[in-house]
Short mmCIF file of C-alpha atoms and ligand atoms in Angstrom, two decimals:
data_model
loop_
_atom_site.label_atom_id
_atom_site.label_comp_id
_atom_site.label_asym_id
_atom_site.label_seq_id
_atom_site.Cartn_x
_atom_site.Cartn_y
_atom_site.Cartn_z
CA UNK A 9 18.53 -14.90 23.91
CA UNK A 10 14.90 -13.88 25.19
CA UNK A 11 12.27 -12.64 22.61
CA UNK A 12 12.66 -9.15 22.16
CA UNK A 13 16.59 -9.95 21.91
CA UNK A 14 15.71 -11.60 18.83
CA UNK A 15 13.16 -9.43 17.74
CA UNK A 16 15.93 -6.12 18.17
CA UNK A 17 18.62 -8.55 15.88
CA UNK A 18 15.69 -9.27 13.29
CA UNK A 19 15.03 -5.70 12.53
CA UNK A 20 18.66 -5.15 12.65
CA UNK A 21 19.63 -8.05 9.85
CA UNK A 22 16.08 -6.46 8.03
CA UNK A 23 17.64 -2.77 7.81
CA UNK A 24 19.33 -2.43 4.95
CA UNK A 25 22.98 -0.37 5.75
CA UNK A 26 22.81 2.92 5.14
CA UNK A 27 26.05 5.29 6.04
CA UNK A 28 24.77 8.79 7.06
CA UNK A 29 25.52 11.93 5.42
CA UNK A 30 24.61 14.13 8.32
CA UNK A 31 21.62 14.63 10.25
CA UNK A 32 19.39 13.18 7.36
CA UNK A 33 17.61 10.20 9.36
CA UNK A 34 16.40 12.01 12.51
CA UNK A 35 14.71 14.39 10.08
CA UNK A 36 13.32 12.36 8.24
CA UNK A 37 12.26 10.34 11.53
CA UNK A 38 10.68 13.74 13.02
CA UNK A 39 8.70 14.77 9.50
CA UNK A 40 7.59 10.91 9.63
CA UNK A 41 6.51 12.24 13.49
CA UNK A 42 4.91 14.87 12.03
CA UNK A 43 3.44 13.47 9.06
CA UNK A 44 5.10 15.67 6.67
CA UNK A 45 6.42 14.39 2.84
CA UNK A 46 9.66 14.87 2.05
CA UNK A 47 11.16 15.33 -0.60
CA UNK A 48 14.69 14.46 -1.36
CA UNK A 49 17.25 16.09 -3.95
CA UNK A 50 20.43 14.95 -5.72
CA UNK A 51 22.24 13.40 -8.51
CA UNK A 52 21.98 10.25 -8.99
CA UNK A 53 23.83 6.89 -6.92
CA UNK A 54 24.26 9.40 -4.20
CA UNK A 55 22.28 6.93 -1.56
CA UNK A 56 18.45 8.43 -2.13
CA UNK A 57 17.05 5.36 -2.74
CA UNK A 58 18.96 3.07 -0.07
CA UNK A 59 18.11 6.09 2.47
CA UNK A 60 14.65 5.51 2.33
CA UNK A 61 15.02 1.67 2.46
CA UNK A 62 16.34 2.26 5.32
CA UNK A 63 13.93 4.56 6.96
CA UNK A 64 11.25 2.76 6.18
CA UNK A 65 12.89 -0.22 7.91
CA UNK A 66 14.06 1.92 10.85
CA UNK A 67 10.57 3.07 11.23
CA UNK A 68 8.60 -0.23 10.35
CA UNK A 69 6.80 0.87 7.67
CA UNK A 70 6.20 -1.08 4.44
CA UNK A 71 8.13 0.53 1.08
CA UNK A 72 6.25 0.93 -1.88
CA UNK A 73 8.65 2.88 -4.78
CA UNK A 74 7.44 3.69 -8.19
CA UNK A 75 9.86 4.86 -10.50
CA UNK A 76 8.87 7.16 -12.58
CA UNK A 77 8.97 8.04 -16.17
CA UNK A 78 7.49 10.29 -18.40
CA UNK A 79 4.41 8.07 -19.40
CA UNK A 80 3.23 7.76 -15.86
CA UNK A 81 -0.04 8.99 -15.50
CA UNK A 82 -2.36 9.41 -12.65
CA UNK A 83 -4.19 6.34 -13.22
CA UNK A 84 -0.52 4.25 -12.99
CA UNK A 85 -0.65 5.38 -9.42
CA UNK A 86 -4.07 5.70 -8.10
CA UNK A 87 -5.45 2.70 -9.87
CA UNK A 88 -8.07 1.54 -12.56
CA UNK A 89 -10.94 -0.39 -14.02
CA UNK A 90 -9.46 -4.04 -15.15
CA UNK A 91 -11.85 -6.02 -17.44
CA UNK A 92 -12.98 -9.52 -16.34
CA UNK A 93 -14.86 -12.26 -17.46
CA UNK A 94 -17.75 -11.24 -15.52
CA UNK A 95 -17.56 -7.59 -16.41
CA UNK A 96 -15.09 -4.91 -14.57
CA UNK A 97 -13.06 -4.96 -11.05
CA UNK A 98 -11.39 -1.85 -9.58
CA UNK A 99 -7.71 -2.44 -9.03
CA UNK A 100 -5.66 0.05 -6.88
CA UNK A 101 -2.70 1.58 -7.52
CA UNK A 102 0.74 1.29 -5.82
CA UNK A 103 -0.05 4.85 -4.20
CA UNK A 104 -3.35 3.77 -2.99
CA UNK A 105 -2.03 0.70 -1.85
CA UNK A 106 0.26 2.70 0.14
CA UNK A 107 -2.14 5.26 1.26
CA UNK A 108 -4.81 2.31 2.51
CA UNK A 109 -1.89 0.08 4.29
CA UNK A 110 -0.46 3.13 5.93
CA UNK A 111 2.77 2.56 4.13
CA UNK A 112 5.66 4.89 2.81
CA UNK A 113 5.26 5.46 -0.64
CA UNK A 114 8.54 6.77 -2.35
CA UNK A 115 8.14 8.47 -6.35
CA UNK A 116 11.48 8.23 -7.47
CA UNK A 117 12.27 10.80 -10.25
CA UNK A 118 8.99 12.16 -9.39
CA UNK A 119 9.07 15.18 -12.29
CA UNK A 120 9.55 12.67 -14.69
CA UNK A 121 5.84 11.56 -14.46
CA UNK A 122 3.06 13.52 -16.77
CA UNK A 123 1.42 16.62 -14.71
CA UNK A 124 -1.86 14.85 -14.24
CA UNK A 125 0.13 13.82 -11.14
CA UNK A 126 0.58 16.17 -8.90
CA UNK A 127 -3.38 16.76 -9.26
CA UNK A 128 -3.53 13.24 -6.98
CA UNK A 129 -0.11 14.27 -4.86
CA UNK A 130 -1.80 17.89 -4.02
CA UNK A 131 -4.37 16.57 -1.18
CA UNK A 132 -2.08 13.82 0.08
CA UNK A 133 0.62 16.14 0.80
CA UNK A 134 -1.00 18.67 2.85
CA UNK A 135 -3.41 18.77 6.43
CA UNK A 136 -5.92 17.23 4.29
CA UNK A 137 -4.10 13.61 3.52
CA UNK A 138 -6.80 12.44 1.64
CA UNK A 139 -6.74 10.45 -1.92
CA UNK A 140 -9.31 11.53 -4.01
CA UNK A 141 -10.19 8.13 -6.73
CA UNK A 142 -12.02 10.04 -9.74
CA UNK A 143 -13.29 7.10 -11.32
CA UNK A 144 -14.71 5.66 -8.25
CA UNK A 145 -15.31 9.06 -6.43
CA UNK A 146 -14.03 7.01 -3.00
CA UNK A 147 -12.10 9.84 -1.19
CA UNK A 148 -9.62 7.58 0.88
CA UNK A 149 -8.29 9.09 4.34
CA UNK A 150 -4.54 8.12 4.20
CA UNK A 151 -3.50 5.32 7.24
CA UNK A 152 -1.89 6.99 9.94
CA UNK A 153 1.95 5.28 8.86
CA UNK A 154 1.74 6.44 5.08
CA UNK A 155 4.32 9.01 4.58
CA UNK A 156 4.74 10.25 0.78
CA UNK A 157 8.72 10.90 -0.26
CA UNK A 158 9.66 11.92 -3.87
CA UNK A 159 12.98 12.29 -4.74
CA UNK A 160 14.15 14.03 -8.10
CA UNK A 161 17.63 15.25 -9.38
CA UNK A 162 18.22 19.08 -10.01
CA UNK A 163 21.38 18.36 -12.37
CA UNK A 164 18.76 16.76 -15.15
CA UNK A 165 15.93 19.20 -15.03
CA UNK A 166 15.30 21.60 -17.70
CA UNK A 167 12.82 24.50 -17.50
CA UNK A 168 9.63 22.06 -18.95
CA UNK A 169 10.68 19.89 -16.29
CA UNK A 170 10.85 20.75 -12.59
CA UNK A 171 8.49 20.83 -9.77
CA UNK A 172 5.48 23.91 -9.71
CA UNK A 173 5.98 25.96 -6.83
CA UNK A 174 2.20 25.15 -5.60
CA UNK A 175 3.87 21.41 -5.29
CA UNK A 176 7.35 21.92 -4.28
CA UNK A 177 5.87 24.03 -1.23
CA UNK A 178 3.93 20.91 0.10
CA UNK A 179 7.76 18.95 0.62
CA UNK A 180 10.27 19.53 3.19
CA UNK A 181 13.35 19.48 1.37
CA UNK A 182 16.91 17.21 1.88
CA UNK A 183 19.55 17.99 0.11
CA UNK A 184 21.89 14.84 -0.54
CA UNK A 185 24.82 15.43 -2.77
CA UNK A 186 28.49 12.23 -2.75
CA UNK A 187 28.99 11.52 0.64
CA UNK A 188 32.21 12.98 1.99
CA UNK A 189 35.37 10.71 1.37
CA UNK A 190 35.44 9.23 4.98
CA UNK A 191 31.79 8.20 4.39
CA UNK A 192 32.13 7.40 0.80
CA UNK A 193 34.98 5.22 1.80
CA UNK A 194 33.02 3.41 4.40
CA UNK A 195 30.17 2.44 1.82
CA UNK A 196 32.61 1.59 -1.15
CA UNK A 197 34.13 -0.93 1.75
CA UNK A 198 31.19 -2.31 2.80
CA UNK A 199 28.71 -2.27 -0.24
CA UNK A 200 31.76 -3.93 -2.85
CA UNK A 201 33.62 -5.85 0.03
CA UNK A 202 36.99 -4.82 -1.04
CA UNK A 203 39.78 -3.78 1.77
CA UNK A 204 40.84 -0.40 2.88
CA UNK A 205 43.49 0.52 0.54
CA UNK A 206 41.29 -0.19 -2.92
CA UNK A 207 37.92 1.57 -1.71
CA UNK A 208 40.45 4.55 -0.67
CA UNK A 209 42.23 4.68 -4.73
CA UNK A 210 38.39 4.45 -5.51
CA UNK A 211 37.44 7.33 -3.31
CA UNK A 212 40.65 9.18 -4.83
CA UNK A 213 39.75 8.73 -7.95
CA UNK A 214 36.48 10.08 -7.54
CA UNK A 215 37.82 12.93 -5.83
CA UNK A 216 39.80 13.61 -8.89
CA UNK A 217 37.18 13.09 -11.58
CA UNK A 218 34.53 15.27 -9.31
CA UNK A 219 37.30 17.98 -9.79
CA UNK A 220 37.20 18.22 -13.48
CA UNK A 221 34.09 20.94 -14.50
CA UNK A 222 31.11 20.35 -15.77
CA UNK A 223 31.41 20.91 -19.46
CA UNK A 224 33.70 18.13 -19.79
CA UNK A 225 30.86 15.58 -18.47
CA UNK A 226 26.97 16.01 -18.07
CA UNK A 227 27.33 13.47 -14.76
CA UNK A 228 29.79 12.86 -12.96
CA UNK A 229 30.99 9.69 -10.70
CA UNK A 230 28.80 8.40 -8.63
CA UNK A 231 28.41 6.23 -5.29
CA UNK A 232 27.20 3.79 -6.96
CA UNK A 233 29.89 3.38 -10.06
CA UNK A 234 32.23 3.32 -7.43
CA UNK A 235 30.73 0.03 -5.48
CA UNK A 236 29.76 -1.46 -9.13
CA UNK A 237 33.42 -1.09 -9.46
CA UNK A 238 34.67 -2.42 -6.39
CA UNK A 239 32.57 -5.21 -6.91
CA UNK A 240 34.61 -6.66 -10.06
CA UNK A 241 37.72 -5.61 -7.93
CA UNK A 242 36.36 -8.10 -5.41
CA UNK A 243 35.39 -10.60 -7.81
CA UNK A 244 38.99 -10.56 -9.51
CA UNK A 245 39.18 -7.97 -12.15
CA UNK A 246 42.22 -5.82 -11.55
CA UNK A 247 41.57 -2.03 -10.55
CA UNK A 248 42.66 -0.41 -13.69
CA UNK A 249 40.22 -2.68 -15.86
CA UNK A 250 37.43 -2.29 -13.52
CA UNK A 251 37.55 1.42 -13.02
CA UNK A 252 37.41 1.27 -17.48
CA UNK A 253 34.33 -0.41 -17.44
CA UNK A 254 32.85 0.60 -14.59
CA UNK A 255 33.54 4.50 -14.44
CA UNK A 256 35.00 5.93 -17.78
CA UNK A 257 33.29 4.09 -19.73
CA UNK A 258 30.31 4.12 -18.45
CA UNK A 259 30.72 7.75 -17.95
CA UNK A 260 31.15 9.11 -21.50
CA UNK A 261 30.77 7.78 -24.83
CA UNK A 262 33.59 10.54 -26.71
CA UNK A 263 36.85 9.01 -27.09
CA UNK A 264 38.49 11.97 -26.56
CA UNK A 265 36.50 12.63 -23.14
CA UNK A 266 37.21 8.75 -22.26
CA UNK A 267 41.11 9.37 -22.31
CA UNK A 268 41.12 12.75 -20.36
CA UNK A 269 39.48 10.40 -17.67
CA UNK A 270 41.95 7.45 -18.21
CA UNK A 271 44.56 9.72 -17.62
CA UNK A 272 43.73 11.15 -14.57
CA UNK A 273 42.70 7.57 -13.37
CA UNK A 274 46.62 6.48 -14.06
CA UNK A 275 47.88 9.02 -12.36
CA UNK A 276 45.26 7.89 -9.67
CA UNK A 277 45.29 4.68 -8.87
P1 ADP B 301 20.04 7.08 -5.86
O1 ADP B 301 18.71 6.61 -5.38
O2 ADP B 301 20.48 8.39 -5.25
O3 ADP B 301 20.19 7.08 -7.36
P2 ADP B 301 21.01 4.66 -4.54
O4 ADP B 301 20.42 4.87 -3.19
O5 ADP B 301 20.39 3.65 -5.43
O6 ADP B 301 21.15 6.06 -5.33
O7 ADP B 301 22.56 4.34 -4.31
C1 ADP B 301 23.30 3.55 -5.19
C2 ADP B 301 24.17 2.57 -4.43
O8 ADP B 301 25.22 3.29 -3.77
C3 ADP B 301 23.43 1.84 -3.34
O9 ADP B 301 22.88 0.63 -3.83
C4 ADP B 301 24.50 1.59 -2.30
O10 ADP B 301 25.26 0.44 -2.66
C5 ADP B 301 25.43 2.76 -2.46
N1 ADP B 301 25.23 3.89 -1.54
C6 ADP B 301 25.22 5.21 -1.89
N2 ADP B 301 25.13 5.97 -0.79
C7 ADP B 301 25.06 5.15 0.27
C8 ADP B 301 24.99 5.36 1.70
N3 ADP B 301 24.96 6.60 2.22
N4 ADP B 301 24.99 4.27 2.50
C9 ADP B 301 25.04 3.02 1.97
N5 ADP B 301 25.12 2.76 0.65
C10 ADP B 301 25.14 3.80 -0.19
#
């Protein structure tokens, strides 16, 4: 094997699987290209995260992913002022790490975090690409790699919460919603290690439960319930149980909700 053999196999054991949707990764590759964000929408296990794992590997850039939540301030991202024995050092953030090291810096959940925010995201995401550090008054240039991707899920948002059109405007959008059943299938196989036949009663059942309308659940199966699932399949629990724990149950707390869903997974699986 010569070197760039090698070198080809190492980034292929380094990128993490990913099982397209459709047409997702090449534009994502060209708005890397073109050094626009992205942002991504959809419920959550759909594959957001592992997506952009994956790009980043694809691409060679370095991941930095903040999750956020709703006492994430500006200062959690661009940095602050850390005491010291011999007075005070500046410590940067995980989103001026990312800007400095030319890295891809992905906000999951992104309108979870306080509005102070998207003061910091509003010059990084346009032409300008520039951080702005208040407390310092540095005004960093972003490294020609950094790419920023936020990702947030319509089905939670209420009207207090959701992205201002001045910052929604800045994003590209991708829309990610369950894979189709061929795809689903594939990643259920692969992600749980289970054979054909039980990631395809898996895939059926989620077909089934996807069916049933909204008011009966606020979310409803994901990707990732399904692999958590086939993973106690492949580690010995028997289908029925696993799909209990692992989808109804961690579905819904009503009893009465929890056997609607038991008895369309009997007449599933
Ligand atoms: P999200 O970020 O949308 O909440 P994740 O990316 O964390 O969801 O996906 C949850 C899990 O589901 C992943 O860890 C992976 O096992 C599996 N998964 C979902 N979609 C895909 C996909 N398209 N390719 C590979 N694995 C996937």
């Amino acid at each position: 094997m010569d070197h760039s053999d090698s070198r080809h196999l190492q980034a292929q054991q380094q990128t993490p699987y990913y099982a397209e949707q459709g047409g997702e990764a090449a534009l994502f590759a060209h708005a890397f290209e073109q050094k626009l964000p992205v942002l991504i929408k959809g419920p959550t296990g759909c594959g957001k995260t592992r997506f952009v794992e994956h790009m980043a590997a694809r691409l060679g850039r370095p991941l930095i992913t903040v999750s956020c939540h709703d006492d994430l301030s500006a200062s959690d991202l661009v940095g602050r002022h850390l005491l010291t024995d011999g007075g005070t050092v500046w410590s940067d953030g995980p989103l001026t790490r990312a800007v400095r090291q030319g890295a891809i810096c992905y906000l999951d959940e992104v309108v979870e975090a306080r509005k102070d925010t998207t003061v910091v995201l509003h010059p990084l995401a346009d032409d300008r690409r520039v951080l702005p550090i208040e407390r310092t008054g540095e005004q960093i240039s972003a490294a020609p790699g950094f790419m920023l991707v936020v990702s947030f899920n319509p089905g939670y948002q209420n009207v207090l919460k959701s992205l201002k059109p001045s910052t929604r405007q800045r994003f590209i959008a991708l829309n990610f919603n369950y894979p189709a059943p061929e795809v689903e299938l594939r990643i259920v196989a692969h992600e749980a290690g289970v054979d054909t036949l039980t990631a395809q009663k898996l895939v059926g059942l989620a077909q089934a439960l996807r069916r049933l309308t909204e008011q009966d659940l606020e979310e409803t199966v994901s990707t990732r319930l399904l692999v958590m699932a086939g993973r106690l399949v492949a580690s010995g629990i028997a289908l029925p149980t696993a799909c209990q724990a692992a989808v109804i149950d961690a579905l819904t707390d009503d009893a009465e909700t929890a056997a609607a869903l038991a008895e369309v997974a009997a007449a599933v699986l």
